[in-house]
CSV table of C-alpha atoms and ligand atoms in Angstrom, one decimal:
chain,number,residue,atom,x,y,z
A,71,MET,CA,1.6,-0.9,-18.9
A,72,GLY,CA,4.3,-3.3,-19.9
A,73,TYR,CA,3.0,-6.7,-19.2
A,74,ILE,CA,3.8,-7.8,-15.7
A,75,GLU,CA,3.4,-11.5,-15.2
A,76,PRO,CA,0.7,-12.3,-12.6
A,77,ALA,CA,2.3,-13.9,-9.6
A,78,PRO,CA,1.1,-17.6,-9.7
A,79,ILE,CA,-1.1,-18.4,-6.8
A,80,LYS,CA,1.2,-20.5,-4.7
A,81,ASP,CA,-1.0,-20.6,-1.6
A,82,GLU,CA,-4.7,-20.5,-2.3
A,83,GLY,CA,-5.4,-19.7,1.3
A,84,ASN,CA,-3.2,-16.6,1.4
A,85,PRO,CA,-5.4,-13.6,1.4
A,86,PHE,CA,-2.7,-11.2,0.2
A,87,GLU,CA,-2.1,-13.4,-2.9
A,88,ALA,CA,-5.9,-13.5,-3.5
A,89,MET,CA,-6.1,-9.7,-3.4
A,90,MET,CA,-3.1,-9.3,-5.6
A,91,SER,CA,-4.4,-11.6,-8.3
A,92,ARG,CA,-7.6,-9.6,-8.8
A,93,PHE,CA,-5.6,-6.3,-8.5
A,94,HIS,CA,-3.3,-7.6,-11.3
A,95,ILE,CA,-6.2,-8.4,-13.7
A,96,ALA,CA,-7.9,-5.1,-13.1
A,97,SER,CA,-4.6,-3.2,-13.6
A,98,GLN,CA,-4.1,-4.9,-17.0
A,99,ILE,CA,-7.6,-3.9,-18.0
A,100,LEU,CA,-7.0,-0.3,-17.0
A,101,GLY,CA,-3.6,-0.3,-18.6
A,102,LEU,CA,-2.1,1.0,-15.4
A,103,ASP,CA,1.6,1.9,-15.8
A,104,ASP,CA,4.2,-0.2,-14.0
A,105,GLU,CA,5.3,2.6,-11.6
A,106,LEU,CA,1.8,3.1,-10.3
A,107,TYR,CA,1.2,-0.7,-10.1
A,108,ASN,CA,4.2,-1.0,-7.9
A,109,VAL,CA,3.1,1.9,-5.7
A,110,LEU,CA,-0.4,0.6,-5.2
A,111,LYS,CA,0.6,-3.0,-4.4
A,112,SER,CA,2.9,-1.8,-1.6
A,113,PRO,CA,1.4,-0.9,1.8
A,114,ALA,CA,2.4,2.7,2.8
A,115,LYS,CA,3.2,1.7,6.4
A,116,GLN,CA,3.3,-1.5,8.4
A,117,VAL,CA,3.6,-1.4,12.2
A,118,ILE,CA,4.2,-4.5,14.4
A,119,VAL,CA,4.2,-4.3,18.2
A,120,SER,CA,4.6,-6.7,21.1
A,121,LEU,CA,2.0,-6.2,23.8
A,122,PRO,CA,2.8,-7.7,27.3
A,123,ILE,CA,-0.4,-8.1,29.2
A,124,THR,CA,-1.1,-9.2,32.8
A,125,MET,CA,-3.6,-12.0,32.6
A,126,ASP,CA,-6.2,-12.6,35.4
A,127,ASP,CA,-4.1,-15.5,36.9
A,128,GLY,CA,-1.2,-13.1,37.4
A,129,SER,CA,0.9,-14.4,34.5
A,130,ILE,CA,2.2,-12.1,31.8
A,131,ARG,CA,1.5,-13.0,28.1
A,132,VAL,CA,2.9,-11.2,25.1
A,133,PHE,CA,0.6,-10.6,22.1
A,134,ASP,CA,1.5,-9.6,18.6
A,135,GLY,CA,-0.3,-6.5,17.3
A,136,TYR,CA,-0.4,-5.1,13.8
A,137,ARG,CA,-1.6,-2.0,12.0
A,138,VAL,CA,-1.1,-1.8,8.3
A,139,ILE,CA,-1.9,1.4,6.4
A,140,HIS,CA,-2.2,0.4,2.7
A,141,SER,CA,-2.9,3.9,1.4
A,142,ASN,CA,-3.8,7.4,2.6
A,143,ILE,CA,-3.8,9.1,-0.8
A,144,LEU,CA,-7.6,9.6,-0.8
A,145,GLY,CA,-7.7,10.8,2.8
A,146,PRO,CA,-7.1,9.4,6.3
A,147,SER,CA,-6.8,5.7,6.3
A,148,LYS,CA,-9.8,3.7,7.6
A,149,GLY,CA,-10.3,0.1,8.7
A,150,GLY,CA,-11.2,-2.2,11.5
A,151,ILE,CA,-9.3,-4.0,14.2
A,152,ARG,CA,-9.5,-7.8,14.3
A,153,PHE,CA,-8.9,-9.8,17.4
A,154,ASP,CA,-8.6,-13.4,16.3
A,155,PRO,CA,-6.2,-16.4,16.7
A,156,GLY,CA,-5.7,-16.5,12.9
A,157,VAL,CA,-4.4,-12.9,12.6
A,158,SER,CA,-1.1,-12.6,10.6
A,159,ILE,CA,0.7,-9.8,8.9
A,160,ASP,CA,-0.3,-11.2,5.4
A,161,GLU,CA,-3.9,-11.3,6.4
A,162,VAL,CA,-3.8,-7.7,7.8
A,163,LYS,CA,-2.0,-6.5,4.6
A,164,ALA,CA,-4.7,-8.0,2.4
A,165,LEU,CA,-7.5,-6.6,4.6
A,166,ALA,CA,-5.9,-3.1,4.5
A,167,ALA,CA,-5.7,-3.1,0.7
A,168,TRP,CA,-9.3,-4.3,0.5
A,169,MET,CA,-10.2,-1.3,2.7
A,170,THR,CA,-8.6,1.1,0.2
A,171,TRP,CA,-10.5,-0.5,-2.7
A,172,LYS,CA,-13.7,-0.6,-0.7
A,173,CYS,CA,-13.7,3.1,0.3
A,174,ALA,CA,-12.9,4.0,-3.3
A,175,VAL,CA,-15.8,1.8,-4.6
A,176,VAL,CA,-18.3,3.6,-2.4
A,177,ASP,CA,-16.6,6.9,-3.1
A,178,ILE,CA,-15.9,8.1,0.5
A,179,PRO,CA,-12.8,10.2,1.2
A,180,TYR,CA,-10.7,7.6,3.0
A,181,GLY,CA,-7.7,5.5,2.3
A,182,GLY,CA,-7.4,1.9,3.6
A,183,ALA,CA,-5.9,0.3,6.8
A,184,LYS,CA,-6.5,-2.7,9.0
A,185,GLY,CA,-5.3,-3.7,12.5
A,186,GLY,CA,-5.2,-7.0,14.3
A,187,VAL,CA,-4.0,-8.7,17.4
A,188,GLN,CA,-3.4,-12.4,17.5
A,189,CYS,CA,-5.5,-13.6,20.4
A,190,ASN,CA,-8.6,-15.5,21.2
A,191,PRO,CA,-11.3,-13.2,22.6
A,192,ARG,CA,-13.5,-16.3,23.4
A,193,GLU,CA,-11.0,-17.3,26.0
A,194,MET,CA,-10.4,-13.9,27.5
A,195,SER,CA,-12.1,-12.1,30.3
A,196,SER,CA,-13.5,-8.6,29.9
A,197,GLY,CA,-10.6,-7.3,32.0
A,198,GLU,CA,-8.0,-9.0,29.9
A,199,MET,CA,-9.7,-7.6,26.7
A,200,GLU,CA,-9.6,-4.1,28.2
A,201,ARG,CA,-5.9,-4.3,29.1
A,202,LEU,CA,-5.1,-5.6,25.6
A,203,MET,CA,-7.1,-3.0,23.8
A,204,ARG,CA,-5.6,-0.2,25.9
A,205,ALA,CA,-2.1,-1.5,25.4
A,206,TYR,CA,-2.7,-1.8,21.6
A,207,THR,CA,-4.1,1.8,21.5
A,208,LEU,CA,-1.2,3.2,23.5
A,209,ALA,CA,1.3,1.5,21.1
A,210,MET,CA,-0.5,3.0,18.1
A,211,THR,CA,-1.1,6.5,19.6
A,212,GLU,CA,1.2,8.2,17.0
A,213,ILE,CA,-0.5,6.2,14.2
A,214,PHE,CA,-4.2,6.8,15.0
A,215,GLY,CA,-5.8,10.2,14.7
A,216,PRO,CA,-9.0,11.7,13.2
A,217,ASP,CA,-7.1,13.1,10.3
A,218,ARG,CA,-4.5,10.2,10.1
A,219,ASP,CA,-5.9,6.8,10.7
A,220,ILE,CA,-9.3,5.9,12.0
A,221,PRO,CA,-10.0,2.4,13.4
A,222,ALA,CA,-13.3,0.6,13.8
A,223,PRO,CA,-14.6,-2.8,14.8
A,224,ASP,CA,-13.9,-6.1,12.9
A,225,MET,CA,-14.0,-9.8,13.9
A,226,GLY,CA,-13.7,-10.2,17.6
A,227,THR,CA,-14.2,-6.5,18.5
A,228,GLY,CA,-17.2,-4.3,18.9
A,229,PRO,CA,-18.5,-1.0,20.5
A,230,ARG,CA,-17.1,-2.0,23.9
A,231,GLU,CA,-13.5,-2.2,22.6
A,232,MET,CA,-14.0,1.0,20.5
A,233,ALA,CA,-15.0,2.8,23.8
A,234,TRP,CA,-11.7,1.7,25.4
A,235,LEU,CA,-9.8,2.8,22.4
A,236,MET,CA,-11.4,6.2,22.3
A,237,ASP,CA,-10.8,6.6,26.0
A,238,GLU,CA,-7.2,5.6,25.9
A,239,PHE,CA,-6.4,7.8,22.9
A,240,SER,CA,-8.2,10.7,24.5
A,241,ARG,CA,-6.2,10.3,27.7
A,242,SER,CA,-3.0,10.4,25.6
A,243,ARG,CA,-4.1,13.8,24.2
A,244,GLY,CA,-5.6,15.2,27.4
A,245,MET,CA,-9.0,15.8,25.8
A,246,THR,CA,-11.9,13.8,24.5
A,247,ILE,CA,-11.5,13.1,20.8
A,248,ASN,CA,-14.3,10.8,19.7
A,249,SER,CA,-13.7,11.1,15.9
A,250,VAL,CA,-10.5,9.0,16.3
A,251,VAL,CA,-12.6,5.8,16.1
A,252,THR,CA,-16.0,4.7,14.7
A,253,GLY,CA,-18.4,1.9,15.7
A,254,LYS,CA,-18.5,3.4,19.3
A,255,PRO,CA,-21.5,3.0,21.6
A,256,LEU,CA,-24.2,5.6,21.0
A,257,VAL,CA,-23.5,7.7,24.1
A,258,LEU,CA,-19.9,8.1,23.2
A,259,GLY,CA,-20.7,9.6,19.8
A,260,GLY,CA,-21.6,6.4,17.9
A,261,SER,CA,-24.0,6.7,15.0
A,262,LEU,CA,-27.5,5.4,14.8
A,263,GLY,CA,-27.6,2.6,12.2
A,264,ARG,CA,-23.9,1.7,12.5
A,265,THR,CA,-24.5,-1.7,14.2
A,266,GLU,CA,-26.8,-2.9,11.4
A,267,ALA,CA,-24.9,-1.0,8.6
A,268,THR,CA,-22.8,-3.8,7.1
A,269,GLY,CA,-25.8,-6.3,7.0
A,270,ARG,CA,-28.0,-3.6,5.6
A,271,GLY,CA,-25.6,-2.8,2.8
A,272,VAL,CA,-25.4,-6.6,2.1
A,273,MET,CA,-29.2,-6.6,1.8
A,274,VAL,CA,-29.2,-3.5,-0.5
A,275,SER,CA,-26.6,-5.1,-2.8
A,276,ALA,CA,-28.4,-8.4,-2.8
A,277,LEU,CA,-31.7,-6.8,-3.8
A,278,ALA,CA,-30.0,-4.8,-6.5
A,279,ALA,CA,-28.4,-7.9,-7.9
A,280,MET,CA,-31.6,-9.9,-7.7
A,281,GLU,CA,-33.3,-7.2,-9.7
A,282,LYS,CA,-30.7,-7.7,-12.5
A,283,LEU,CA,-31.2,-11.5,-12.4
A,284,LYS,CA,-35.0,-11.1,-12.2
A,285,ILE,CA,-35.2,-13.0,-9.0
A,286,ASN,CA,-38.4,-12.1,-7.1
A,287,PRO,CA,-37.5,-11.6,-3.4
A,288,TYR,CA,-40.9,-13.1,-2.3
A,289,ARG,CA,-40.1,-16.3,-4.2
A,290,ALA,CA,-36.4,-16.4,-3.3
A,291,THR,CA,-34.5,-18.6,-0.9
A,292,CYS,CA,-31.2,-17.7,0.8
A,293,ALA,CA,-28.5,-19.3,2.9
A,294,VAL,CA,-26.3,-17.2,5.2
A,295,GLN,CA,-23.0,-18.5,6.5
A,296,GLY,CA,-22.0,-16.7,9.8
A,297,PHE,CA,-24.4,-15.3,12.3
A,298,GLY,CA,-22.3,-12.5,13.8
A,299,ASN,CA,-23.0,-8.8,13.3
A,300,VAL,CA,-22.9,-9.0,9.5
A,301,GLY,CA,-24.7,-12.3,8.9
A,302,SER,CA,-27.5,-11.9,11.4
A,303,PHE,CA,-28.5,-8.4,10.3
A,304,ALA,CA,-28.2,-9.4,6.6
A,305,ALA,CA,-30.5,-12.4,7.3
A,306,LEU,CA,-33.0,-10.3,9.3
A,307,LEU,CA,-33.2,-7.5,6.7
A,308,MET,CA,-33.5,-9.9,3.8
A,309,ALA,CA,-36.3,-11.8,5.6
A,310,GLU,CA,-38.1,-8.5,6.2
A,311,ARG,CA,-38.1,-8.0,2.5
A,312,GLY,CA,-39.7,-11.3,1.8
A,313,VAL,CA,-36.7,-13.6,1.2
A,314,LYS,CA,-37.0,-17.0,2.8
A,315,ILE,CA,-33.8,-17.7,4.8
A,316,VAL,CA,-33.5,-21.5,4.8
A,317,ALA,CA,-30.1,-21.9,6.4
A,318,ILE,CA,-27.9,-20.0,8.9
A,319,SER,CA,-24.7,-21.1,10.7
A,320,ASP,CA,-22.1,-20.1,13.2
A,321,ILE,CA,-19.2,-22.0,14.9
A,322,SER,CA,-21.7,-24.3,16.7
A,323,GLY,CA,-23.0,-25.7,13.3
A,324,ALA,CA,-25.3,-25.0,10.4
A,325,TYR,CA,-29.1,-25.0,10.8
A,326,TYR,CA,-31.5,-25.7,7.9
A,327,ASN,CA,-35.3,-25.4,7.6
A,328,GLU,CA,-36.8,-25.6,4.1
A,329,ASN,CA,-39.9,-23.6,5.3
A,330,GLY,CA,-37.7,-20.7,6.4
A,331,ILE,CA,-36.0,-19.9,9.7
A,332,ALA,CA,-37.6,-17.3,12.0
A,333,ILE,CA,-34.6,-15.0,12.1
A,334,GLU,CA,-35.8,-12.8,14.9
A,335,LYS,CA,-36.2,-15.8,17.1
A,336,ALA,CA,-32.7,-17.1,16.1
A,337,ILE,CA,-31.2,-13.7,17.1
A,338,ASP,CA,-33.1,-13.7,20.4
A,339,TYR,CA,-31.9,-17.3,21.0
A,340,ARG,CA,-28.3,-16.4,20.2
A,341,ASN,CA,-28.4,-13.3,22.5
A,342,GLY,CA,-29.7,-15.3,25.4
A,343,ASN,CA,-27.2,-18.2,24.7
A,344,ASN,CA,-23.8,-16.6,25.2
A,345,GLY,CA,-23.7,-15.5,21.5
A,346,SER,CA,-24.1,-19.0,20.1
A,347,LEU,CA,-26.8,-20.8,18.1
A,348,GLU,CA,-25.9,-24.1,19.8
A,349,GLY,CA,-29.1,-26.0,20.6
A,350,PHE,CA,-31.3,-23.7,18.4
A,351,SER,CA,-34.5,-25.7,17.7
A,352,GLY,CA,-36.1,-23.8,14.9
A,353,ALA,CA,-34.2,-25.8,12.3
A,354,GLU,CA,-32.3,-29.1,11.8
A,355,LEU,CA,-28.6,-29.4,12.2
A,356,ILE,CA,-26.6,-30.0,8.9
A,357,GLU,CA,-22.9,-30.1,8.1
A,358,GLY,CA,-21.2,-26.7,7.8
A,359,ASN,CA,-20.0,-27.2,4.2
A,360,GLU,CA,-23.5,-28.4,3.2
A,361,LEU,CA,-24.8,-24.9,3.7
A,362,LEU,CA,-22.6,-23.5,1.0
A,363,GLU,CA,-23.8,-26.2,-1.5
A,364,LEU,CA,-27.6,-25.9,-0.9
A,365,GLU,CA,-30.0,-25.4,-3.7
A,366,VAL,CA,-30.8,-21.7,-3.0
A,367,ASP,CA,-31.1,-18.6,-5.1
A,368,VAL,CA,-28.8,-16.5,-2.9
A,369,LEU,CA,-25.8,-17.4,-0.9
A,370,ILE,CA,-24.3,-15.0,1.6
A,371,PRO,CA,-20.9,-15.9,3.0
A,372,ALA,CA,-20.6,-13.6,6.1
A,373,ALA,CA,-18.1,-15.4,8.3
A,374,MET,CA,-14.5,-15.3,7.2
A,375,GLU,CA,-12.0,-15.6,4.3
A,376,ASP,CA,-11.6,-18.5,2.0
A,377,VAL,CA,-14.7,-20.6,2.4
A,378,ILE,CA,-15.4,-20.8,-1.3
A,379,THR,CA,-12.3,-22.4,-2.9
A,380,SER,CA,-11.3,-24.5,-5.9
A,381,ARG,CA,-12.4,-27.5,-3.7
A,382,ASN,CA,-16.1,-26.7,-3.4
A,383,ALA,CA,-16.8,-23.9,-6.0
A,384,GLU,CA,-18.0,-26.5,-8.6
A,385,SER,CA,-20.7,-27.7,-6.1
A,386,ILE,CA,-22.2,-24.3,-5.5
A,387,LYS,CA,-25.8,-24.1,-6.7
A,388,ALA,CA,-26.8,-20.5,-5.8
A,389,ARG,CA,-27.4,-18.1,-8.7
A,390,LEU,CA,-26.1,-15.2,-6.7
A,391,ILE,CA,-23.3,-14.8,-4.1
A,392,VAL,CA,-23.3,-11.7,-2.0
A,393,GLU,CA,-20.1,-11.4,0.1
A,394,GLY,CA,-20.7,-10.2,3.6
A,395,ALA,CA,-17.3,-11.3,4.7
A,396,ASN,CA,-14.0,-9.9,3.4
A,397,GLY,CA,-12.3,-12.4,1.0
A,398,PRO,CA,-14.7,-15.4,1.3
A,399,THR,CA,-13.9,-16.5,-2.2
A,400,SER,CA,-10.4,-17.6,-3.3
A,401,ALA,CA,-9.0,-16.2,-6.5
A,402,LYS,CA,-8.9,-19.7,-8.0
A,403,ALA,CA,-12.6,-20.2,-7.2
A,404,ASP,CA,-13.4,-17.0,-9.2
A,405,THR,CA,-12.9,-18.7,-12.5
A,406,ILE,CA,-15.1,-21.6,-11.6
A,407,ILE,CA,-17.8,-19.4,-10.3
A,408,ASN,CA,-17.7,-17.2,-13.4
A,409,ASN,CA,-17.8,-20.2,-15.7
A,410,LYS,CA,-20.9,-21.4,-13.9
A,411,GLY,CA,-22.6,-18.1,-14.6
A,412,ILE,CA,-23.1,-17.2,-11.0
A,413,MET,CA,-23.2,-13.5,-10.3
A,414,VAL,CA,-21.1,-12.3,-7.4
A,415,ALA,CA,-21.6,-9.0,-5.5
A,416,PRO,CA,-18.0,-8.9,-4.3
A,417,ASP,CA,-16.9,-8.0,-0.8
A,418,ILE,CA,-15.4,-4.6,-1.6
A,419,LEU,CA,-18.8,-3.6,-2.8
A,420,ALA,CA,-21.3,-5.7,-0.9
A,421,ASN,CA,-19.9,-5.2,2.6
A,422,ALA,CA,-19.0,-1.5,2.3
A,423,GLY,CA,-22.2,-0.4,4.2
A,424,GLY,CA,-20.2,-0.7,7.4
A,425,VAL,CA,-17.5,1.7,6.5
A,426,THR,CA,-20.0,4.0,4.8
A,427,VAL,CA,-21.8,4.5,8.1
A,428,SER,CA,-18.5,4.8,9.9
A,429,TYR,CA,-17.8,7.7,7.6
A,430,PHE,CA,-21.2,9.2,8.6
A,431,GLU,CA,-20.2,8.7,12.3
A,432,TRP,CA,-17.0,10.5,11.8
A,433,VAL,CA,-18.8,13.3,9.9
A,434,GLN,CA,-21.3,13.7,12.8
A,435,ASN,CA,-18.5,13.7,15.4
A,436,ARG,CA,-16.7,16.4,13.6
A,437,LEU,CA,-19.9,18.4,13.1
A,438,GLY,CA,-20.9,17.9,16.8
A,439,TYR,CA,-24.3,17.0,15.5
A,440,LYS,CA,-26.4,13.9,15.5
A,441,TRP,CA,-28.3,12.6,12.5
A,442,THR,CA,-31.5,10.6,12.8
A,443,GLY,CA,-31.5,6.9,12.0
A,444,GLU,CA,-33.7,7.6,9.1
A,445,ARG,CA,-31.2,10.0,7.5
A,446,VAL,CA,-28.3,7.5,8.1
A,447,ASN,CA,-30.2,4.7,6.4
A,448,ARG,CA,-31.5,6.7,3.5
A,449,ARG,CA,-28.0,8.1,2.7
A,450,SER,CA,-26.2,4.8,3.1
A,451,ASP,CA,-28.8,3.0,1.0
A,452,ARG,CA,-28.3,5.5,-1.8
A,453,ILE,CA,-24.5,5.2,-1.6
A,454,MET,CA,-24.7,1.4,-1.8
A,455,LYS,CA,-27.2,1.5,-4.7
A,456,ASP,CA,-25.1,4.0,-6.7
A,457,ALA,CA,-21.9,2.0,-6.1
A,458,PHE,CA,-23.7,-1.2,-7.2
A,459,ASP,CA,-24.9,0.5,-10.4
A,460,HIS,CA,-21.5,1.9,-11.1
A,461,VAL,CA,-19.8,-1.5,-10.7
A,462,TYR,CA,-22.6,-3.2,-12.7
A,463,SER,CA,-22.3,-0.8,-15.6
A,464,THR,CA,-18.5,-1.1,-15.5
A,465,SER,CA,-18.8,-4.9,-15.7
A,466,GLN,CA,-21.1,-4.5,-18.8
A,467,GLU,CA,-18.8,-2.0,-20.4
A,468,TYR,CA,-15.7,-4.2,-20.2
A,469,ASP,CA,-17.5,-7.5,-20.3
A,470,ILE,CA,-15.9,-8.6,-17.0
A,471,SER,CA,-17.1,-10.0,-13.7
A,472,MET,CA,-18.6,-7.8,-11.0
A,473,ARG,CA,-15.5,-8.6,-8.9
A,474,ILE,CA,-13.0,-7.4,-11.4
A,475,ALA,CA,-15.3,-4.4,-12.3
A,476,ALA,CA,-15.2,-3.4,-8.6
A,477,TYR,CA,-11.4,-3.4,-8.6
A,478,VAL,CA,-11.4,-1.5,-11.9
A,479,VAL,CA,-13.7,1.2,-10.4
A,480,ALA,CA,-11.5,1.4,-7.3
A,481,ILE,CA,-8.1,1.3,-8.9
A,482,ASP,CA,-9.1,3.9,-11.5
A,483,LYS,CA,-10.1,6.3,-8.7
A,484,VAL,CA,-6.9,5.8,-6.7
A,485,ALA,CA,-4.7,5.9,-9.8
A,486,LYS,CA,-6.3,9.2,-10.9
A,487,THR,CA,-5.8,10.7,-7.5
A,488,TYR,CA,-2.1,9.8,-7.6
A,489,LYS,CA,-1.7,11.3,-11.1
A,490,TYR,CA,-3.1,14.6,-9.8
A,491,ARG,CA,-1.2,14.7,-6.5
A,492,GLY,CA,2.1,13.4,-7.9
A,493,GLY,CA,5.1,14.1,-5.7
A,494,PHE,CA,7.1,10.9,-6.2
B,104,LIG,N1,-14.3,-3.8,9.6
B,104,LIG,C1,-15.3,-3.3,8.7
B,104,LIG,C2,-14.9,-3.6,7.3
B,104,LIG,O1,-14.2,-4.5,7.0
B,104,LIG,C3,-15.6,-1.8,9.0
B,104,LIG,C4,-14.4,-0.9,8.8
B,104,LIG,C5,-14.8,0.6,9.2
B,104,LIG,O2,-15.9,0.9,9.5
B,104,LIG,O3,-13.8,1.4,9.2
B,104,LIG,O4,-15.4,-3.0,6.4
C-alpha cells in the first residue's frame, strides 16, 4: 500500500483512535492496499435514534440510542448492547470494529457491530429498563435479524434485557424468533455455558500465555480489575486451576489479600449485596490504581476502556496482561508495555470466548437443538486455544506484539474475503 500517515493520537482516551492506530500498523505490515484500508476503516452503517421513555415518576426522558455495524462481509454482524452513561458514537464505532476483528480472530462467520444507549442502569427501575430496551428494539427492528445483525449483552445489560429484546422483536414479526439475539435466559433458548463464556475464554488465554512464559499456575499470582460477569468468572476459573488471586475490584473499591482471596465467597457476598463488593471482609481495601501496579504475575483488566495508559504503564509490574475488557490499554501505552517485555493477550483474542458461545447459541437456536454444557465448553476451549496459537505464531513470524499479530490475523481474513467477494 502507498504509505498512509498514521493519524497522530490526539486524544488518548478516544477508543476509535486507539483502534485505528493498531489497525494502521497491522495494515502496513500486511501491505494492505489503500482502497481496502479505506473500506475497512469506515463502518458500514451507523444508526442513531432518540428514545422517549416514561419514567416511574411520570416524567418523559429522551435517551440517545446507537447501533453501528462496522462490517457484515463475513456474515451477519454481531455484537453487544451497552447501557452506560459514558456511551458515545465514537465508543460504539470502536467497539463495533473490535467485534469485526474479534470474530475474525476466532474464525466464526460473523461481522462486527455494537449498540449502546446513554443511560445509567444503576439509577433505573426494572420497569424503566424494560421500556427503554423495548423502545430501542422497536427502533432497530429493521436493523436486527438472525441473518442481518444479532445483538447480545454488554456492560449494563444481561439475560433479562435480551429476553425483552427477543420478545419485542418477535412481536414485530408475529412469531417467536429466538435466534435474533444471544445471551438469553436458558428457557428462552439461551446456551449452557454462555454466562461464564467470556471469563472462561480469558482463563484459557491466560493459561496458554503462561505456558509460553513458563509461569506455573500453582505458583502464580493474579490481580483482576472488575468483578462483573467477565472479571468474576475469570477470577473463579483461574483460582480453580491453582492461580492465587490476590486482588479484585469493582466500583466500591479494590480488595487485596496476599494469601489469596476466596473467590467463591466474594461472588456469594456480591450476589447477596446488591451486586457490589462494598464491605467485603476477606481482604483489605486498597486504592483502585494500586491494583494495576501490584507485583503479580498476571494482570486481568476486566472492567472498561483505557485503564492502562501512558500515565501508569511504566509502573505495571505484571509479566502478563490478559484483557478481559474491550480496549483497556491505550495505544500510547502499548509501546511502553512492549518495551518492558510484558506479554499481552489482547482483548480481541482474550475476551472472544463470549461471542464464540454466542455463536454456539445461535447455531443451537437455528438447529432447534440443545447442546450439553460439556460440549459447549469443549468446543469453545478448542476455538480459544487455536486462536491463541494462531496469534502467537503470527507474532513470532513477523516479530510483532501479540496485539498487532491479532489485528494482522483479523485484517488478513477480512481483506481476503473482500478480495473474493469484490463488488465495489
Ligand atoms: N459484548 C460481548 C463482547 O464484547 C459479547 C458480544 C456477543 O456475544 O455478541 O464480546
